[in-house]
């Protein structure tokens, strides 16, 4: 079969197929990371961009792909498969897609390897880029984070579609004929997204197909986002924004780890039966927020309330700001102060990572103020005698602690004051009520300054008395004029 | 008034050339979704019909630059697509789509129109005849603008149009995968007859975009460059 193909052509073809397989895996996995991908065009060829496309190589992914291939190439009966699955924070998992790179026996002897095959493989990769964004798993992967993560698994051998549930659909990305066979790239994806509740004692392993422990099959399962990437994508939101939108306000805003979720109104209800499909939030808010592109940092964060469920103690923020390509982390740099009263500034970034139920919290960006340094959280020692003014500023029952941050220790609950509109503008009725109850301390009344000025006052008393003694006659004369 | 063409040239023959394949896509969208829907489709087509910049070497061979890509999220549609990383190309498409959108909104339009993306080759003719433009692929996107009454309908429309666009992308990829006629790779002297070499970072095949608006009487008001040039040149 190969006699017509020159050895050079054969070598080239094998190389093309190998790198095509590696690039295919990169495109698929990168499309499920939950972040927008952006690479630059370059008019001068760099010599390292296979198929004239700028596709980054994530080393871990290349490593896994090479491990799965184990030096072999896709051939008849030996397909390279990338399985994409979803795993919830409770441990339930579900296969979403299987991407298959297969080879069949139909050969095209006439085709030119170094030219036509190469260009068609390039075209096929472009098609793959396009198709990876239109299957249902793409939108799920953009919203992954706290509730669930998207995992990938590469294996080589026979395609196993049984884990996709009933009625799965197939989309063909494309084919390229070569002198040794026709390369086919396709995707089988689940359409029945009703979550299999495996908590009630059902077979937990039922979701995954049984994988033979053969040499050809790589059974590694790991997170799409390596821990470092995971933390940056999950935590690259504006800590400042949380102060405005959530913690001390107690709104159950959902936190989408994929920062650039452009559709914050579609949220995943936590742990609901059949809860994987998105839950629409109040439309009045959602569409409005969606329309705004990211502008200034102050405007650039949008949040929406989920339909609260009874066990809602998770706290999340979804951010619809798109940002420019390559810079979803810009928002981290912005910390701003919000004026809550004439003489009071409330630093927004007082909500710390430790308060929020976020995995990998230790990887949080460092510019978030630590609890220890925040005077609002750890106030200085209060003096034994409280001034009456000070006492009145604190709500009843919070003696000694002069902060308004008692909420930080509590579970967030939905607070809906009567007659309030249920949209998340910074200063709605609920917010106002809560802040009014626990206002931050006036700066002039902070202990240090108070203590200092009192000391000064005491010291300066004798002098002041002496001065007043001298002017006694003036004072008497003044009093007489009043009578 | 007329939308963009990659290169100005004399009108192509009025009937589509023999080897020109024609594809038609139809979408129904809300007014504010027109731009994003059109851009998604046009960018997806051009992603497949653009290469890196060619650099010809002395021996007649050439090397090809690298095409970058980026994700675009739509604001008014539950949809995301991939486009070529080229600001020039994006600007060109946005300009054409913007004009189409404005024309759709204009009076006399009942919200129906179509935008066409035509790939062509130039064939040099001798003086005094001007170069001929021979189309080899024509994409027509028919648009029907709907008006929605309330927010709930809009929300449904966001999702529905998103799903429809997914189908369109799959259709486009299907056509691209047929590997039907593509112009031969040109020599250095011929490259401008096949590709648009005016962009600095990518090289799409020569293309032109035109549109038609169906006015309320059902007749089409043509604004193709073809017609305009024909009239003005009065050849």
XYZ file of C-alpha atoms in Angstrom:
718
model
C 0.000 0.000 0.000
C 2.840 2.313 0.691
C 4.923 1.619 -2.392
C 3.713 4.724 -4.139
C 4.696 6.973 -1.323
C 8.293 8.101 -1.244
C 10.107 7.611 1.998
C 10.452 11.321 2.468
C 6.769 11.792 1.952
C 6.060 8.977 4.351
C 8.258 10.555 6.963
C 6.620 13.918 6.448
C 3.173 12.435 6.606
C 3.878 10.658 9.851
C 5.260 13.851 11.316
C 2.225 15.811 10.185
C -0.160 13.322 11.673
C 1.726 13.210 14.934
C 1.776 16.959 15.365
C -1.758 17.249 14.158
C -2.813 14.872 16.911
C -0.911 16.887 19.510
C -2.356 20.172 18.312
C -5.843 18.695 18.237
C -5.549 17.797 21.897
C -4.277 21.279 22.743
C -7.157 22.973 20.971
C -9.761 20.786 22.657
C -8.331 21.059 26.153
C -7.705 24.793 25.885
C -11.271 25.270 24.742
C -12.470 23.675 27.974
C -10.290 25.614 30.367
C -13.019 28.110 30.968
C -11.102 31.090 29.691
C -11.055 32.989 26.462
C -8.152 32.059 24.262
C -6.205 34.652 22.351
C -3.106 34.234 20.243
C -1.425 36.691 17.959
C -0.949 36.572 14.267
C 2.563 36.967 13.032
C 3.382 37.919 9.499
C 6.873 36.487 9.699
C 6.913 32.764 10.040
C 8.453 31.649 13.266
C 9.110 28.154 12.072
C 7.626 26.639 15.193
C 3.962 27.215 14.517
C 2.659 24.014 13.111
C 0.051 24.311 10.385
C 0.612 28.085 10.313
C -1.651 28.489 13.292
C -0.733 30.087 16.591
C -1.776 27.376 19.042
C 0.003 27.438 22.348
C 1.344 24.234 23.769
C 0.483 23.630 27.390
C 3.334 21.345 28.468
C 1.234 19.171 30.749
C -1.241 18.528 27.988
C 1.455 17.668 25.473
C 2.995 15.367 27.986
C -0.266 13.530 28.591
C -0.994 13.287 24.889
C 2.431 11.844 24.157
C 2.019 9.442 27.005
C -1.281 8.254 25.613
C 0.063 7.890 22.104
C 3.168 6.108 23.379
C 4.978 6.614 20.131
C 2.123 5.393 17.974
C -0.018 7.202 15.493
C -3.745 7.059 14.931
C -4.428 4.191 12.572
C -7.317 1.984 11.600
C -8.822 0.652 14.803
C -6.520 2.818 16.864
C -8.103 6.173 17.528
C -6.969 8.985 19.720
C -9.754 10.146 21.978
C -10.092 13.114 24.262
C -12.829 12.673 26.825
C -14.281 15.765 28.453
C -16.216 15.283 31.652
C -17.717 17.325 34.418
C -17.156 16.715 38.086
C -19.090 18.486 40.817
C -17.701 19.557 44.121
C -19.687 16.737 45.680
C -17.888 14.162 43.638
C -20.516 13.365 41.011
C -19.203 13.184 37.522
C -20.567 12.942 34.052
C -19.009 12.500 30.629
C -19.839 15.370 28.342
C -17.974 14.754 25.104
C -15.639 12.410 23.340
C -13.483 13.911 20.608
C -12.166 11.247 18.243
C -9.280 11.415 15.843
C -9.633 8.348 13.686
C -8.090 6.885 10.606
C -9.950 4.807 8.083
C -8.774 2.753 5.164
C -9.841 5.026 2.358
C -6.625 6.254 0.778
C -6.028 9.117 -1.577
C -2.936 8.216 -3.508
C -2.875 11.274 -5.700
C -2.781 13.828 -3.011
C 0.388 15.789 -2.358
C 1.591 15.278 1.158
C 3.773 18.229 1.801
C 1.375 20.679 0.373
C -2.239 19.678 0.122
C -2.379 17.406 3.131
C -0.607 19.988 5.249
C -2.949 22.773 4.229
C -6.013 20.646 4.727
C -4.834 19.654 8.179
C -4.482 23.356 8.906
C -8.018 23.946 7.716
C -9.227 21.082 9.867
C -7.629 22.637 12.929
C -9.434 25.879 12.187
C -12.669 23.966 11.951
C -11.865 22.366 15.275
C -11.345 25.785 16.826
C -14.774 26.801 15.584
C -16.595 23.606 16.540
C -15.178 23.436 20.071
C -17.115 26.612 20.827
C -20.488 25.377 19.675
C -20.982 22.162 21.575
C -22.864 22.418 24.890
C -19.757 21.656 26.939
C -18.185 24.964 25.949
C -20.674 27.045 27.852
C -20.487 24.690 30.795
C -16.728 24.962 30.825
C -16.825 28.771 30.772
C -18.774 28.683 33.988
C -16.778 26.100 35.846
C -15.308 26.974 39.159
C -16.736 26.476 42.573
C -19.587 24.157 41.777
C -17.899 21.934 39.269
C -14.813 21.527 37.187
C -14.202 20.189 33.720
C -11.762 17.347 33.379
C -10.098 15.773 30.378
C -8.709 12.347 29.719
C -6.760 11.187 26.706
C -6.799 7.607 25.605
C -5.722 5.695 22.579
C -7.464 2.674 21.197
C -11.108 1.939 20.777
C -13.609 4.703 21.054
C -15.929 4.316 24.024
C -19.158 6.233 23.774
C -21.258 4.416 26.340
C -20.682 7.006 29.021
C -22.445 9.709 27.086
C -25.899 8.575 27.946
C -28.734 7.958 25.597
C -29.342 9.899 22.450
C -25.953 11.542 22.241
C -25.268 13.537 19.107
C -22.317 13.545 16.792
C -20.803 16.387 14.896
C -18.161 15.885 12.300
C -15.399 18.418 12.291
C -13.826 17.259 9.074
C -11.767 14.777 7.148
C -8.461 14.836 5.312
C -7.522 12.169 2.826
C -3.948 10.989 2.784
C -2.095 8.301 0.880
C -2.255 6.007 3.912
C -5.833 6.568 4.925
C -8.412 9.237 5.689
C -8.123 11.180 8.907
C -11.476 11.922 10.530
C -12.105 14.265 13.406
C -15.459 14.195 15.121
C -17.139 14.815 18.422
C -19.839 12.832 20.179
C -21.542 14.871 22.852
C -24.124 14.225 25.495
C -27.411 16.024 25.152
C -29.117 14.616 28.176
C -27.651 16.823 30.852
C -29.992 15.748 33.623
C -27.679 15.042 36.419
C -27.282 11.506 37.529
C -27.726 11.645 41.251
C -25.233 9.124 42.497
C -25.343 10.298 46.047
C -28.162 8.042 47.127
C -26.030 4.945 47.055
C -26.082 4.262 43.340
C -23.040 3.045 41.567
C -20.658 5.881 41.793
C -18.509 4.495 39.104
C -21.348 4.070 36.674
C -20.672 7.258 34.888
C -17.239 6.391 33.663
C -16.929 3.619 31.119
C -14.871 0.726 32.224
C -11.461 1.176 30.822
C -9.308 -1.780 30.131
C -6.053 -1.598 31.823
C -4.162 -2.190 28.625
C -0.995 -0.554 27.565
C -2.642 1.551 24.988
C -5.118 3.175 27.237
C -4.127 6.075 29.386
C -6.514 6.267 32.264
C -5.306 9.418 33.861
C -7.966 11.817 34.908
C -6.995 15.247 35.983
C -8.257 18.737 36.105
C -8.296 20.748 32.977
C -6.773 23.618 34.818
C -3.588 22.751 36.610
C -3.664 24.105 40.135
C -1.778 27.217 39.314
C -3.961 28.006 36.414
C -7.012 27.053 38.354
C -6.281 29.487 41.112
C -5.562 32.314 38.801
C -8.675 31.772 36.833
C -10.826 31.313 39.861
C -9.414 34.106 41.846
C -8.814 36.687 39.253
C -11.802 38.677 40.197
C -11.813 42.005 41.832
C -11.750 41.551 45.602
C -12.965 45.071 45.847
C -16.073 44.182 43.989
C -16.994 41.585 46.503
C -17.128 44.192 49.179
C -19.630 46.074 47.172
C -21.636 43.151 46.069
C -21.636 40.618 48.753
C -20.011 39.739 51.992
C -21.265 42.372 54.300
C -24.418 42.568 52.333
C -25.295 38.955 52.532
C -26.459 38.530 48.969
C -26.051 35.086 47.637
C -24.342 36.120 44.466
C -22.901 33.216 42.600
C -19.222 33.013 41.967
C -18.272 31.792 38.565
C -14.668 30.786 38.524
C -14.419 31.398 34.850
C -13.874 35.074 35.103
C -14.955 35.993 31.703
C -18.389 34.465 31.858
C -20.183 36.746 29.574
C -23.583 35.651 30.643
C -23.825 36.065 34.333
C -27.498 35.648 34.348
C -27.200 32.002 33.659
C -26.141 30.366 36.784
C -25.786 26.907 38.069
C -27.958 26.154 41.030
C -25.846 24.430 43.613
C -26.579 20.810 44.192
C -30.010 20.887 42.705
C -31.630 17.829 41.272
C -31.111 18.179 37.582
C -29.321 21.301 38.479
C -26.584 21.263 35.949
C -28.488 23.119 33.266
C -28.277 26.827 33.851
C -30.849 28.481 36.035
C -32.024 31.777 34.702
C -32.020 34.608 37.155
C -34.424 37.464 37.266
C -34.375 38.684 33.723
C -34.900 42.274 34.627
C -31.436 42.410 35.967
C -29.683 39.950 33.793
C -30.051 41.412 30.374
C -29.260 44.869 31.551
C -26.019 43.772 33.044
C -25.128 41.771 30.013
C -25.283 44.681 27.724
C -22.598 46.619 29.419
C -19.128 45.982 28.306
C -16.389 46.416 30.749
C -15.618 50.062 31.114
C -14.140 51.478 34.253
C -13.302 49.203 37.121
C -16.160 50.650 39.107
C -18.648 49.786 36.458
C -16.933 46.750 35.237
C -18.256 44.145 37.582
C -21.667 42.703 37.300
C -23.390 40.300 39.549
C -26.717 38.669 39.640
C -28.615 36.894 42.314
C -29.374 33.273 41.926
C -32.720 31.899 42.737
C -31.874 31.183 46.316
C -32.043 27.615 47.353
C -32.469 26.561 50.890
C -28.940 25.486 51.519
C -27.308 28.427 49.902
C -24.239 29.150 51.822
C -21.875 29.491 48.979
C -20.861 32.844 47.813
C -20.028 33.609 44.276
C -19.644 36.471 41.936
C -19.943 36.272 38.227
C -18.283 38.819 36.171
C -19.531 39.724 32.798
C -16.760 41.997 31.889
C -15.041 40.637 28.859
C -11.785 42.419 29.103
C -9.276 42.501 26.366
C -7.744 39.387 25.133
C -5.041 38.119 27.379
C -5.823 40.304 30.317
C -8.584 38.864 32.443
C -6.520 39.729 35.488
C -6.574 43.449 35.044
C -9.306 43.805 37.585
C -7.068 42.521 40.340
C -5.115 45.730 40.355
C -7.994 47.986 41.138
C -8.757 48.694 44.743
C -11.023 51.548 45.485
C -12.536 53.182 48.468
C -16.177 53.756 48.868
C -17.484 56.656 50.829
C -20.182 55.557 53.200
C -20.498 58.743 55.174
C -19.195 62.231 55.321
C -16.127 61.359 57.313
C -15.919 57.676 56.815
C -14.188 55.774 54.102
C -14.741 52.098 53.905
C -12.010 50.196 52.180
C -13.719 47.715 49.926
C -11.081 45.089 50.090
C -11.773 44.189 53.632
C -13.345 40.951 52.544
C -10.561 38.478 52.705
C -10.023 35.229 50.984
C -10.161 33.394 54.252
C -13.785 34.361 54.682
C -14.818 33.009 51.362
C -15.263 29.405 50.675
C -12.847 29.242 47.784
C -10.533 26.366 47.043
C -6.889 27.191 46.693
C -7.484 30.245 48.809
C -3.830 30.289 49.663
C -3.046 31.101 46.094
C -5.096 34.245 46.383
C -3.444 37.374 45.123
C -1.410 39.155 47.722
C -2.884 42.553 47.326
C -5.894 41.623 49.319
C -5.640 43.133 52.739
C -5.106 40.545 55.379
C -7.499 40.258 58.210
C -4.831 41.068 60.735
C -4.062 44.443 59.277
C -7.584 45.513 58.911
C -8.589 47.756 61.761
C -12.185 47.106 60.966
C -11.821 43.442 61.697
C -9.398 43.631 64.590
C -9.995 46.872 66.333
C -7.479 48.214 68.828
C -8.267 47.665 72.495
C -11.105 49.850 73.591
C -10.588 51.882 76.733
C -12.455 50.862 79.845
C -14.593 53.929 79.944
C -16.488 54.248 76.774
C -17.603 57.626 75.748
C -21.363 57.841 75.353
C -20.903 58.786 71.731
C -18.975 55.665 71.029
C -21.505 53.498 72.709
C -24.338 54.771 70.622
C -22.597 53.943 67.395
C -22.518 50.268 68.059
C -25.488 48.066 67.710
C -26.730 46.506 70.846
C -24.997 43.406 71.853
C -21.732 44.016 70.138
C -20.002 45.537 73.071
C -16.326 46.020 72.791
C -16.043 45.126 69.193
C -16.246 48.327 67.366
C -16.599 47.016 63.930
C -19.418 46.394 61.578
C -17.914 43.245 60.342
C -19.646 40.700 62.512
C -21.248 39.529 59.323
C -17.979 38.150 58.142
C -18.252 35.287 60.554
C -21.740 34.381 59.565
C -23.268 32.394 56.806
C -24.618 34.475 53.993
C -28.334 34.396 53.778
C -30.675 36.040 51.483
C -32.012 39.182 53.033
C -35.005 40.682 51.338
C -36.395 43.685 53.122
C -39.998 44.356 52.433
C -40.785 46.513 49.436
C -37.240 46.431 48.186
C -36.464 45.799 44.596
C -34.482 42.678 44.173
C -31.652 43.856 42.053
C -28.126 44.256 43.023
C -27.324 47.899 42.952
C -24.789 48.907 45.542
C -27.089 50.944 47.676
C -30.423 49.294 47.751
C -32.658 49.125 50.756
C -31.241 45.952 52.231
C -27.733 47.247 51.957
C -28.641 50.542 53.495
C -30.451 48.898 56.362
C -27.549 46.652 57.136
C -25.017 49.397 56.969
C -27.123 51.675 59.040
C -27.209 49.080 61.739
C -23.474 48.604 61.712
C -21.830 51.691 60.514
C -18.095 51.825 60.468
C -16.479 53.966 63.036
C -15.854 57.607 62.508
C -12.172 58.161 61.996
C -12.061 60.953 64.504
C -13.373 58.645 67.125
C -10.855 55.951 66.601
C -9.233 55.026 69.831
C -5.747 56.162 69.063
C -6.691 59.609 68.058
C -9.172 59.906 70.891
C -6.661 58.843 73.458
C -4.071 61.156 72.099
C -6.231 64.189 72.057
C -7.453 63.524 75.565
C -3.923 63.320 76.808
C -3.103 66.537 75.094
C -6.180 68.124 76.508
C -5.242 67.132 80.018
C -1.746 68.461 79.607
C -2.857 71.743 78.287
C -5.426 72.314 81.049
C -3.202 74.189 83.505
C -2.098 76.617 80.830
C -5.634 77.230 79.738
C -6.722 77.821 83.311
C -3.954 80.315 83.809
C -4.958 82.222 80.731
C -8.564 82.300 81.793
C -7.616 83.566 85.269
C -5.876 86.506 83.701
C -8.892 87.440 81.700
C -11.327 87.171 84.583
C -12.128 90.859 84.479
C -13.037 90.711 80.786
C -15.287 87.797 81.364
C -17.066 89.593 84.217
C -17.595 92.674 82.107
C -18.994 90.514 79.337
C -21.412 88.827 81.718
C -22.654 92.177 82.917
C -23.432 93.287 79.390
C -25.712 90.331 79.077
C -27.776 91.318 82.078
C -22.893 53.823 0.686
C -21.647 50.579 -0.594
C -19.939 48.294 1.681
C -16.561 47.080 1.537
C -14.660 45.318 -1.048
C -11.192 44.111 -0.562
C -10.041 45.418 -3.852
C -11.788 47.599 -6.292
C -12.349 45.943 -9.558
C -14.691 45.995 -12.452
C -17.971 44.206 -12.119
C -17.803 40.495 -12.307
C -19.999 38.754 -14.779
C -23.594 39.097 -13.799
C -24.272 35.424 -13.491
C -22.220 33.464 -11.030
C -19.322 31.803 -12.764
C -19.497 28.127 -13.511
C -17.317 27.001 -10.641
C -18.757 29.331 -8.083
C -20.412 27.431 -5.316
C -23.132 29.248 -3.464
C -24.230 28.692 0.084
C -27.198 30.311 1.741
C -27.739 30.669 5.464
C -30.815 32.120 7.088
C -31.214 33.656 10.521
C -33.982 35.407 12.385
C -32.700 37.822 14.965
C -33.712 40.756 17.047
C -32.502 44.158 15.893
C -29.705 44.470 18.402
C -28.429 40.992 17.561
C -27.866 41.681 13.887
C -24.305 42.886 14.192
C -23.044 40.113 16.391
C -24.778 37.398 14.408
C -23.365 38.679 11.125
C -19.892 39.087 12.554
C -19.964 35.587 13.977
C -20.820 34.066 10.612
C -18.492 36.234 8.537
C -15.567 35.765 10.886
C -16.066 32.005 10.939
C -15.999 31.900 7.163
C -12.972 34.140 6.950
C -11.164 32.109 9.588
C -11.249 29.265 7.112
C -10.463 31.467 4.140
C -7.415 33.273 5.502
C -3.830 32.178 5.622
C -0.692 33.683 7.068
C 1.199 36.234 5.019
C 3.185 34.758 2.172
C 6.888 35.490 1.941
C 8.275 34.554 -1.407
C 11.859 33.453 -1.686
C 14.140 33.586 -4.639
C 13.647 30.019 -5.780
C 9.942 30.521 -6.243
C 9.041 28.933 -2.961
C 7.315 30.754 -0.209
C 6.868 30.570 3.490
C 3.663 31.348 5.303
C 3.163 33.468 8.384
C 1.157 32.448 11.400
C -2.517 33.072 11.960
C -3.551 33.771 15.524
C -7.091 33.340 16.768
C -9.195 34.718 19.577
C -12.492 34.068 21.278
C -15.276 36.603 21.010
C -18.221 36.608 23.379
C -21.472 38.061 22.167
C -23.288 40.513 24.404
C -26.785 40.074 23.038
C -26.653 36.426 22.105
C -25.748 33.407 24.196
C -22.941 32.609 21.858
C -19.200 32.744 21.419
C -17.094 32.326 18.299
C -13.502 32.297 17.166
C -12.072 34.881 14.820
C -8.733 35.554 13.232
C -6.527 37.833 15.332
C -6.392 40.727 12.977
C -7.693 44.120 13.980
C -7.705 45.310 10.386
C -9.888 42.452 9.279
C -12.195 42.888 12.243
C -12.556 46.576 11.491
C -13.348 45.894 7.871
C -16.054 43.425 8.744
C -17.521 45.651 11.435
C -17.737 48.495 8.961
C -19.610 46.415 6.431
C -21.903 44.891 9.031
C -22.546 48.304 10.529
C -23.678 49.641 7.193
C -25.872 46.629 6.670
C -27.429 47.080 10.082
C -28.122 50.756 9.434
C -29.661 49.966 6.091
C -31.862 47.348 7.702
C -33.061 49.883 10.196
C -33.744 52.463 7.544
C -37.152 53.385 6.314
C -38.651 51.282 3.628
C -37.249 48.192 5.159
C -39.452 45.669 6.817
C -36.476 44.118 8.497
C -35.505 41.724 5.779
C -32.270 41.744 3.949
C -29.247 39.724 3.065
C -25.531 40.185 3.273
C -23.212 38.425 0.857
C -19.602 37.459 1.164
C -18.044 36.622 -2.165
C -14.598 35.194 -2.736
C -13.214 35.922 -6.161
C -10.137 35.741 -8.301
C -8.893 38.457 -10.517
C -8.149 37.742 -14.070
C -5.998 40.225 -15.808
C -7.201 41.487 -19.105
C -5.360 43.460 -21.645
C -5.856 47.133 -22.014
C -8.388 48.745 -22.506
C -10.377 46.089 -20.721
C -10.264 46.108 -16.973
C -9.597 43.086 -14.874
C -12.308 40.578 -14.458
C -13.468 39.344 -11.101
C -14.423 35.712 -11.123
C -16.213 34.539 -8.011
C -15.473 31.055 -6.814
C -17.482 30.981 -3.584
C -20.496 32.969 -2.540
C -21.998 32.993 0.925
C -25.365 34.639 1.390
C -26.799 35.263 4.812
C -30.483 36.079 4.814
C -31.591 38.055 7.799
C -35.032 38.534 9.171
C -35.319 41.062 11.966
C -37.993 40.360 14.524
C -39.452 42.692 17.089
C -40.001 41.378 20.548
C -42.546 42.556 23.027
C -41.026 41.941 26.418
C -37.990 40.938 28.369
C -38.963 37.322 28.644
C -39.176 36.979 24.896
C -35.814 38.655 24.572
C -34.291 36.207 26.957
C -35.641 33.287 24.973
C -34.409 34.931 21.796
C -30.886 35.196 23.215
C -30.785 31.482 23.738
C -32.573 30.483 20.572
C -30.410 32.624 18.332
C -27.369 31.239 20.110
C -28.466 27.721 19.275
C -29.205 28.680 15.693
C -25.792 30.204 15.271
C -24.227 26.997 16.568
C -26.028 25.203 13.763
C -24.778 27.736 11.234
C -21.198 27.279 12.361
C -21.562 23.539 11.913
C -23.000 24.140 8.438
C -20.116 26.372 7.496
C -17.564 23.868 8.715
C -19.332 21.162 6.730
C -18.967 23.167 3.537
C -15.345 23.971 4.250
C -14.633 20.339 4.831
C -15.740 19.335 1.363
C -12.404 20.518 0.059
C -13.923 21.663 -3.153
C -12.410 24.129 -5.497
C -9.848 26.508 -4.097
C -7.723 28.780 -6.251
C -4.306 27.427 -6.983
C -1.546 28.780 -4.851
C -0.235 31.701 -6.870
C 3.265 32.688 -7.874
C 4.582 35.930 -6.542
C 3.386 37.870 -9.534
C -0.067 36.402 -9.274
C -0.586 36.603 -5.544
C -2.643 39.780 -5.693
C -5.057 38.100 -8.041
C -5.906 35.504 -5.474
C -5.261 36.981 -2.049
C -5.842 40.271 -0.334
C -2.288 41.223 0.545
C -3.154 44.612 1.975
C -3.465 43.456 5.588
C -0.338 43.391 7.651
C -0.866 40.264 9.669
C -3.053 37.862 7.741
C -3.933 37.138 4.170
C -7.534 36.343 3.323
C -8.591 35.296 -0.124
C -9.838 38.229 -2.157
C -13.342 38.933 -0.990
C -16.065 41.472 -1.256
C -19.098 42.086 0.889
C -22.355 43.437 -0.400
C -25.884 43.589 0.869
C -29.445 43.970 -0.242
C -32.386 45.239 1.698
C -35.844 44.060 0.902
C -38.151 46.998 1.147
C -41.713 46.726 2.244
C -42.914 46.237 -1.281
C -40.898 43.098 -1.560
C -38.608 44.381 -4.276
C -34.958 44.346 -3.568
C -33.011 47.519 -3.471
C -29.635 46.513 -4.660
C -26.601 48.288 -3.482
C -23.892 46.084 -4.753
C -20.748 47.756 -5.877
C -21.113 45.879 -9.073
C -24.203 47.775 -10.048
C -22.844 51.126 -9.004
C -19.657 50.767 -10.908
C -21.471 49.543 -13.926
C -23.669 52.580 -13.921
C -20.926 55.085 -13.340
C -18.557 53.581 -15.817
C -21.379 53.034 -18.261
C -19.401 50.468 -20.105
